[in-house]
mmCIF file of C-alpha atoms in Angstrom:
data_model
loop_
_atom_site.group_PDB
_atom_site.id
_atom_site.type_symbol
_atom_site.label_atom_id
_atom_site.label_comp_id
_atom_site.label_asym_id
_atom_site.label_seq_id
_atom_site.Cartn_x
_atom_site.Cartn_y
_atom_site.Cartn_z
ATOM 1 C CA SER G 5 -5.109 -2.447 -13.372
ATOM 2 C CA ASP G 6 -7.542 -0.264 -15.290
ATOM 3 C CA PRO G 7 -6.565 1.145 -18.715
ATOM 4 C CA ILE G 8 -6.066 4.844 -19.383
ATOM 5 C CA SER G 9 -8.582 6.111 -21.937
ATOM 6 C CA ASP G 10 -10.284 9.129 -23.548
ATOM 7 C CA PHE G 11 -7.251 11.372 -23.962
ATOM 8 C CA ASN G 12 -7.898 14.941 -25.014
ATOM 9 C CA GLY G 13 -6.125 18.266 -24.696
ATOM 10 C CA LYS G 14 -3.473 20.363 -26.404
ATOM 11 C CA LEU G 15 -0.070 18.925 -27.200
ATOM 12 C CA LEU G 16 2.542 21.399 -28.479
ATOM 13 C CA ILE G 17 5.765 20.072 -30.019
ATOM 14 C CA ALA G 18 8.721 22.361 -30.722
ATOM 15 C CA SER G 19 12.124 20.874 -31.505
ATOM 16 C CA ASN G 20 12.827 18.516 -28.580
ATOM 17 C CA HIS G 21 10.261 20.137 -26.247
ATOM 18 C CA VAL G 22 6.725 18.906 -25.608
ATOM 19 C CA THR G 23 4.198 21.109 -23.814
ATOM 20 C CA LEU G 24 1.021 19.607 -22.340
ATOM 21 C CA GLU G 25 -1.903 21.987 -21.885
ATOM 22 C CA ASN G 26 -4.921 20.607 -20.013
ATOM 23 C CA PHE G 27 -4.125 17.101 -21.207
ATOM 24 C CA ARG G 28 -6.994 15.032 -19.806
ATOM 25 C CA GLY G 29 -7.856 11.369 -19.559
ATOM 26 C CA ASP G 30 -9.831 8.728 -17.677
ATOM 27 C CA TYR G 31 -8.397 6.087 -15.380
ATOM 28 C CA GLY G 32 -10.764 3.616 -13.746
ATOM 29 C CA ASP G 33 -13.899 5.492 -12.725
ATOM 30 C CA GLY G 34 -11.999 8.773 -12.328
ATOM 31 C CA ASN G 35 -10.171 11.334 -14.400
ATOM 32 C CA PHE G 36 -6.869 13.180 -14.444
ATOM 33 C CA ILE G 37 -5.288 16.278 -15.951
ATOM 34 C CA VAL G 38 -1.621 16.774 -16.833
ATOM 35 C CA THR G 39 0.083 20.104 -17.529
ATOM 36 C CA GLY G 40 3.726 20.993 -17.996
ATOM 37 C CA LYS G 41 6.745 20.414 -20.189
ATOM 38 C CA LEU G 42 8.945 17.519 -21.247
ATOM 39 C CA ILE G 43 12.336 17.482 -22.921
ATOM 40 C CA LEU G 44 12.841 14.544 -25.278
ATOM 41 C CA GLU G 45 15.857 12.725 -26.605
ATOM 42 C CA ASP G 46 15.204 10.201 -29.362
ATOM 43 C CA PHE G 47 11.492 10.610 -28.563
ATOM 44 C CA ILE G 48 12.028 9.469 -24.938
ATOM 45 C CA PRO G 49 11.385 11.949 -22.068
ATOM 46 C CA GLN G 50 14.657 12.957 -20.409
ATOM 47 C CA SER G 51 13.500 15.892 -18.278
ATOM 48 C CA TYR G 52 10.191 16.676 -16.547
ATOM 49 C CA ASP G 53 8.385 19.722 -15.227
ATOM 50 C CA VAL G 54 4.868 18.352 -14.934
ATOM 51 C CA THR G 55 1.826 18.601 -12.656
ATOM 52 C CA VAL G 56 -0.674 15.729 -12.366
ATOM 53 C CA LYS G 57 -4.052 16.060 -10.659
ATOM 54 C CA GLY G 58 -6.487 13.167 -10.379
ATOM 55 C CA ASP G 59 -9.978 12.701 -8.958
ATOM 56 C CA SER G 60 -11.507 9.346 -7.958
ATOM 57 C CA LEU G 61 -8.832 7.344 -9.741
ATOM 58 C CA GLY G 62 -9.098 3.584 -9.428
ATOM 59 C CA TYR G 63 -6.422 0.930 -9.072
ATOM 60 C CA ARG G 64 -7.295 -2.782 -9.213
ATOM 61 C CA VAL G 65 -5.382 -6.036 -8.870
ATOM 62 C CA PRO G 66 -7.946 -8.805 -9.531
ATOM 63 C CA GLY G 67 -8.297 -11.210 -6.622
ATOM 64 C CA THR G 68 -6.089 -9.082 -4.382
ATOM 65 C CA LEU G 69 -6.985 -5.413 -3.845
ATOM 66 C CA GLN G 70 -8.786 -2.330 -5.068
ATOM 67 C CA PHE G 71 -8.245 1.350 -4.247
ATOM 68 C CA ASP G 72 -9.870 4.654 -5.184
ATOM 69 C CA PHE G 73 -7.841 7.809 -4.628
ATOM 70 C CA ASP G 74 -7.291 11.488 -5.388
ATOM 71 C CA ALA G 75 -3.829 12.687 -6.411
ATOM 72 C CA ASP G 76 -2.006 16.014 -6.522
ATOM 73 C CA LEU G 77 1.526 15.438 -7.817
ATOM 74 C CA THR G 78 4.489 17.119 -9.450
ATOM 75 C CA ILE G 79 7.205 15.401 -11.489
ATOM 76 C CA LYS G 80 10.372 17.469 -11.751
ATOM 77 C CA GLY G 81 13.961 16.812 -12.717
ATOM 78 C CA SER G 82 16.066 14.912 -15.208
ATOM 79 C CA MET G 83 16.517 11.244 -15.914
ATOM 80 C CA PRO G 84 17.414 8.862 -14.471
ATOM 81 C CA SER G 85 16.063 10.240 -11.170
ATOM 82 C CA PRO G 86 13.336 12.887 -11.393
ATOM 83 C CA LEU G 87 11.364 13.538 -8.202
ATOM 84 C CA VAL G 88 7.679 12.661 -7.858
ATOM 85 C CA ALA G 89 6.266 14.681 -4.960
ATOM 86 C CA GLY G 90 2.836 15.573 -3.590
ATOM 87 C CA LYS G 91 -0.036 13.845 -1.866
ATOM 88 C CA ILE G 92 -2.344 10.875 -2.292
ATOM 89 C CA ASP G 93 -5.729 10.769 -0.565
ATOM 90 C CA LEU G 94 -7.178 7.253 -0.336
ATOM 91 C CA ILE G 95 -10.944 7.561 -0.691
ATOM 92 C CA SER G 96 -11.555 3.850 -0.193
ATOM 93 C CA GLY G 97 -9.579 0.672 -0.301
ATOM 94 C CA ARG G 98 -9.951 -3.050 0.222
ATOM 95 C CA TYR G 99 -7.447 -5.905 0.409
ATOM 96 C CA TYR G 100 -9.144 -9.293 0.139
ATOM 97 C CA LYS G 101 -6.538 -11.870 -0.856
ATOM 98 C CA ASN G 102 -6.422 -14.848 1.521
ATOM 99 C CA PHE G 103 -3.246 -15.442 3.510
ATOM 100 C CA ASN G 104 -1.601 -18.871 3.686
ATOM 101 C CA ILE G 105 0.472 -18.585 6.858
ATOM 102 C CA ALA G 106 1.787 -22.168 6.716
ATOM 103 C CA LYS G 107 3.062 -21.680 3.178
ATOM 104 C CA LYS G 108 4.686 -18.375 4.159
ATOM 105 C CA VAL G 109 6.454 -19.832 7.199
ATOM 106 C CA PHE G 110 7.821 -22.914 5.443
ATOM 107 C CA GLU G 111 8.847 -21.090 2.277
ATOM 108 C CA GLU G 112 10.732 -18.424 4.213
ATOM 109 C CA ARG G 113 12.614 -21.062 6.178
ATOM 110 C CA GLY G 114 13.734 -22.784 2.986
ATOM 111 C CA ILE G 115 16.401 -21.874 0.489
ATOM 112 C CA GLN G 116 15.833 -18.486 -1.098
ATOM 113 C CA VAL G 117 16.686 -18.086 -4.751
ATOM 114 C CA ILE G 118 17.650 -14.561 -5.721
ATOM 115 C CA LYS G 119 16.377 -13.743 -9.194
ATOM 116 C CA GLU G 120 18.039 -11.138 -11.313
ATOM 117 C CA LYS G 121 15.743 -8.141 -11.743
ATOM 118 C CA LYS G 122 15.370 -6.449 -15.083
ATOM 119 C CA THR G 123 16.051 -2.738 -15.113
ATOM 120 C CA THR G 124 13.265 -0.387 -16.136
ATOM 121 C CA TYR G 125 12.930 3.274 -17.083
ATOM 122 C CA PHE G 126 11.474 4.085 -13.634
ATOM 123 C CA ASP G 127 13.971 2.265 -11.358
ATOM 124 C CA GLN G 128 15.792 5.365 -10.096
ATOM 125 C CA TRP G 129 12.828 7.717 -9.928
ATOM 126 C CA ARG G 130 12.688 9.371 -6.503
ATOM 127 C CA TRP G 131 9.512 9.610 -4.406
ATOM 128 C CA ASP G 132 8.269 11.979 -1.718
ATOM 129 C CA LEU G 133 4.542 11.333 -1.296
ATOM 130 C CA LYS G 134 2.251 11.996 1.649
ATOM 131 C CA ILE G 135 -0.403 9.275 1.819
ATOM 132 C CA ARG G 136 -3.476 9.476 4.020
ATOM 133 C CA ASN G 137 -7.004 8.096 3.950
ATOM 134 C CA SER G 138 -10.204 10.094 4.185
ATOM 135 C CA GLY G 139 -12.407 7.024 3.645
ATOM 136 C CA ASP G 140 -12.565 3.386 4.717
ATOM 137 C CA LEU G 141 -9.584 1.082 4.306
ATOM 138 C CA ASN G 142 -10.495 -2.538 4.870
ATOM 139 C CA ILE G 143 -8.642 -5.862 5.030
ATOM 140 C CA LYS G 144 -11.146 -8.689 4.660
ATOM 141 C CA ASN G 145 -9.831 -12.194 4.102
ATOM 142 C CA ASN G 146 -9.453 -15.553 5.847
ATOM 143 C CA MET G 147 -7.434 -13.991 8.699
ATOM 144 C CA ALA G 148 -9.152 -10.712 9.508
ATOM 145 C CA ASP G 149 -11.883 -8.191 8.860
ATOM 146 C CA VAL G 150 -10.226 -4.946 9.899
ATOM 147 C CA TYR G 151 -10.695 -1.235 9.228
ATOM 148 C CA LEU G 152 -7.574 0.920 9.145
ATOM 149 C CA ALA G 153 -6.531 4.569 9.293
ATOM 150 C CA GLY G 154 -3.095 5.792 8.334
ATOM 151 C CA ASP G 155 -0.810 8.730 7.724
ATOM 152 C CA LEU G 156 2.236 7.642 5.727
ATOM 153 C CA ARG G 157 5.069 9.049 3.683
ATOM 154 C CA LEU G 158 6.583 7.224 0.718
ATOM 155 C CA LYS G 159 10.245 8.041 0.074
ATOM 156 C CA GLY G 160 13.225 6.428 -1.574
ATOM 157 C CA THR G 161 13.291 5.222 -5.156
ATOM 158 C CA THR G 162 11.124 2.946 -7.263
ATOM 159 C CA GLN G 163 13.706 0.192 -6.844
ATOM 160 C CA ARG G 164 14.154 0.816 -3.090
ATOM 161 C CA PRO G 165 10.982 2.376 -1.679
ATOM 162 C CA VAL G 166 10.718 3.342 1.991
ATOM 163 C CA LEU G 167 7.552 3.979 4.007
ATOM 164 C CA GLU G 168 7.409 6.110 7.145
ATOM 165 C CA GLY G 169 4.465 6.531 9.504
ATOM 166 C CA VAL G 170 1.829 4.560 11.381
ATOM 167 C CA VAL G 171 -1.329 2.669 10.417
ATOM 168 C CA THR G 172 -3.827 1.936 13.204
ATOM 169 C CA THR G 173 -6.908 -0.240 13.416
ATOM 170 C CA THR G 174 -10.194 1.502 14.083
ATOM 171 C CA GLU G 175 -12.306 -1.656 14.469
ATOM 172 C CA GLY G 176 -12.459 -5.254 13.350
ATOM 173 C CA GLU G 177 -12.061 -8.957 14.017
ATOM 174 C CA LEU G 178 -9.176 -11.403 13.850
ATOM 175 C CA TYR G 179 -9.777 -15.071 12.970
ATOM 176 C CA TYR G 180 -7.626 -17.468 14.999
ATOM 177 C CA LEU G 181 -8.028 -21.227 15.404
ATOM 178 C CA GLY G 182 -11.520 -21.043 13.971
ATOM 179 C CA GLN G 183 -12.614 -18.321 16.399
ATOM 180 C CA LYS G 184 -13.642 -14.723 15.776
ATOM 181 C CA MET G 185 -11.781 -12.452 18.158
ATOM 182 C CA ALA G 186 -12.449 -8.732 18.595
ATOM 183 C CA ILE G 187 -9.418 -6.537 17.972
ATOM 184 C CA VAL G 188 -8.542 -4.509 21.062
ATOM 185 C CA GLU G 189 -5.777 -2.493 19.441
ATOM 186 C CA GLY G 190 -3.482 -2.723 16.473
ATOM 187 C CA THR G 191 -0.728 -0.776 14.776
ATOM 188 C CA LEU G 192 1.645 -1.105 11.856
ATOM 189 C CA GLU G 193 4.639 1.165 12.408
ATOM 190 C CA PHE G 194 6.876 1.823 9.419
ATOM 191 C CA GLN G 195 10.332 2.886 10.604
ATOM 192 C CA ASP G 196 12.886 0.766 8.721
ATOM 193 C CA PRO G 197 14.995 3.195 6.622
ATOM 194 C CA ASN G 198 16.148 0.474 4.237
ATOM 195 C CA ARG G 199 13.006 -1.451 3.287
ATOM 196 C CA ILE G 200 9.272 -1.771 3.827
ATOM 197 C CA ASN G 201 9.121 -4.027 6.894
ATOM 198 C CA PRO G 202 6.615 -2.663 9.447
ATOM 199 C CA ILE G 203 6.601 -3.399 13.165
ATOM 200 C CA VAL G 204 3.315 -5.158 13.914
ATOM 201 C CA ASN G 205 1.433 -4.956 17.203
ATOM 202 C CA PHE G 206 -2.042 -6.490 17.229
ATOM 203 C CA GLU G 207 -4.077 -7.652 20.209
ATOM 204 C CA ALA G 208 -7.412 -9.464 19.939
ATOM 205 C CA SER G 209 -9.555 -11.103 22.601
ATOM 206 C CA LYS G 210 -12.642 -13.227 23.079
ATOM 207 C CA ASP G 211 -14.763 -14.019 26.160
ATOM 208 C CA VAL G 212 -15.300 -17.768 26.519
ATOM 209 C CA ALA G 213 -17.875 -19.451 28.765
ATOM 210 C CA ALA G 214 -16.966 -22.759 30.445
ATOM 211 C CA GLN G 215 -18.341 -25.247 32.948
ATOM 212 C CA GLY G 216 -16.499 -24.817 36.247
ATOM 213 C CA THR G 217 -16.265 -26.989 39.313
ATOM 214 C CA ARG G 218 -19.510 -28.068 41.030
ATOM 215 C CA GLY G 219 -21.426 -27.351 37.854
ATOM 216 C CA LEU G 220 -20.955 -23.612 38.083
ATOM 217 C CA ARG G 221 -20.535 -21.720 34.843
ATOM 218 C CA THR G 222 -17.571 -19.442 34.597
ATOM 219 C CA SER G 223 -15.998 -17.298 31.920
ATOM 220 C CA TYR G 224 -12.525 -16.241 30.960
ATOM 221 C CA THR G 225 -10.902 -14.075 28.331
ATOM 222 C CA VAL G 226 -8.609 -15.521 25.669
ATOM 223 C CA SER G 227 -6.162 -13.055 24.137
ATOM 224 C CA VAL G 228 -3.908 -13.275 21.079
ATOM 225 C CA ASN G 229 -0.966 -10.956 20.547
ATOM 226 C CA VAL G 230 0.764 -10.700 17.182
ATOM 227 C CA GLU G 231 3.894 -8.602 17.391
ATOM 228 C CA GLY G 232 7.315 -8.000 15.891
ATOM 229 C CA PRO G 233 8.672 -7.069 12.475
ATOM 230 C CA MET G 234 6.606 -8.343 9.566
ATOM 231 C CA ASP G 235 9.340 -10.761 8.505
ATOM 232 C CA ASN G 236 9.616 -12.282 12.007
ATOM 233 C CA LEU G 237 6.180 -12.206 13.622
ATOM 234 C CA GLN G 238 5.603 -13.754 17.036
ATOM 235 C CA VAL G 239 2.152 -15.022 18.115
ATOM 236 C CA LYS G 240 1.362 -15.279 21.832
ATOM 237 C CA LEU G 241 -1.767 -16.822 23.350
ATOM 238 C CA SER G 242 -2.909 -16.096 26.910
ATOM 239 C CA SER G 243 -6.033 -16.310 29.077
ATOM 240 C CA SER G 244 -7.309 -14.574 32.191
#
C-alpha cells in the first residue's frame, strides 16, 4: 500500500492527553485531515475521540487490486474495542489478480492446517461502515471482465468482520472454456452473520451457430450459471 507522507498541523500535548488540530497528510494521490483527542498510557493511545476525513485516498496491493476512495469517519471509545463508524465512497476500483480455480478446488479438498494468528493492537476494534461506489468498480482477470455496483455495510470486529448488502453486475463478460460469454445478470449477496461468505448468482450466455441437418445453419444459446455460497460454488451448463 501507499505510504503516508507530508504531515502537518497542530499537535497539543498535555499530561496524558493529545489534541490534534487540523492534522493533515497525504496518502496515495489523496489527502486526509484528522481532528480530535487521544488519551495515552505509556505513550500508546488508550481512548479515542477522533474524526478522519479523506479525499481521493488510494489503496494498492501490487498485482492484485487498486482502489481510490473518499472517507468520512469517526473513531470513538476505549481500548481494546473503540468503534470506527462512518462512510466510504469508492470512486474507482479494479481487481485484476488471475484466479486459479483448479488450485482452489484441490487445495480446499485437502487437509487444512490451522495456523495460530498473532494478536495485534487492532484485533478487537469494532466497525460500522457504510460502503458504496459512485464510480466504476471492475474485475478484470482470466475469468471475467465485469463492472459492479454495490451498497454494503461493514460490521463486526477487525478479527471477525461481517459484510451485509448486495453487489450487482452492471455489464461484463465471463470467460468459460475458452469462450467469452455475456453476463445476463449477477449478484453477490452478503448475509452470513458470522463471516464474509457471499451467496453468488451469476448467469452468462453466448449464441452459437452450428451446421444442422440437410446443411441448414442453426443457432442455439449456451448458458452458464454459477451459484451458491462462495465456499461451495456450483457451475451448471445448459443450452436452448
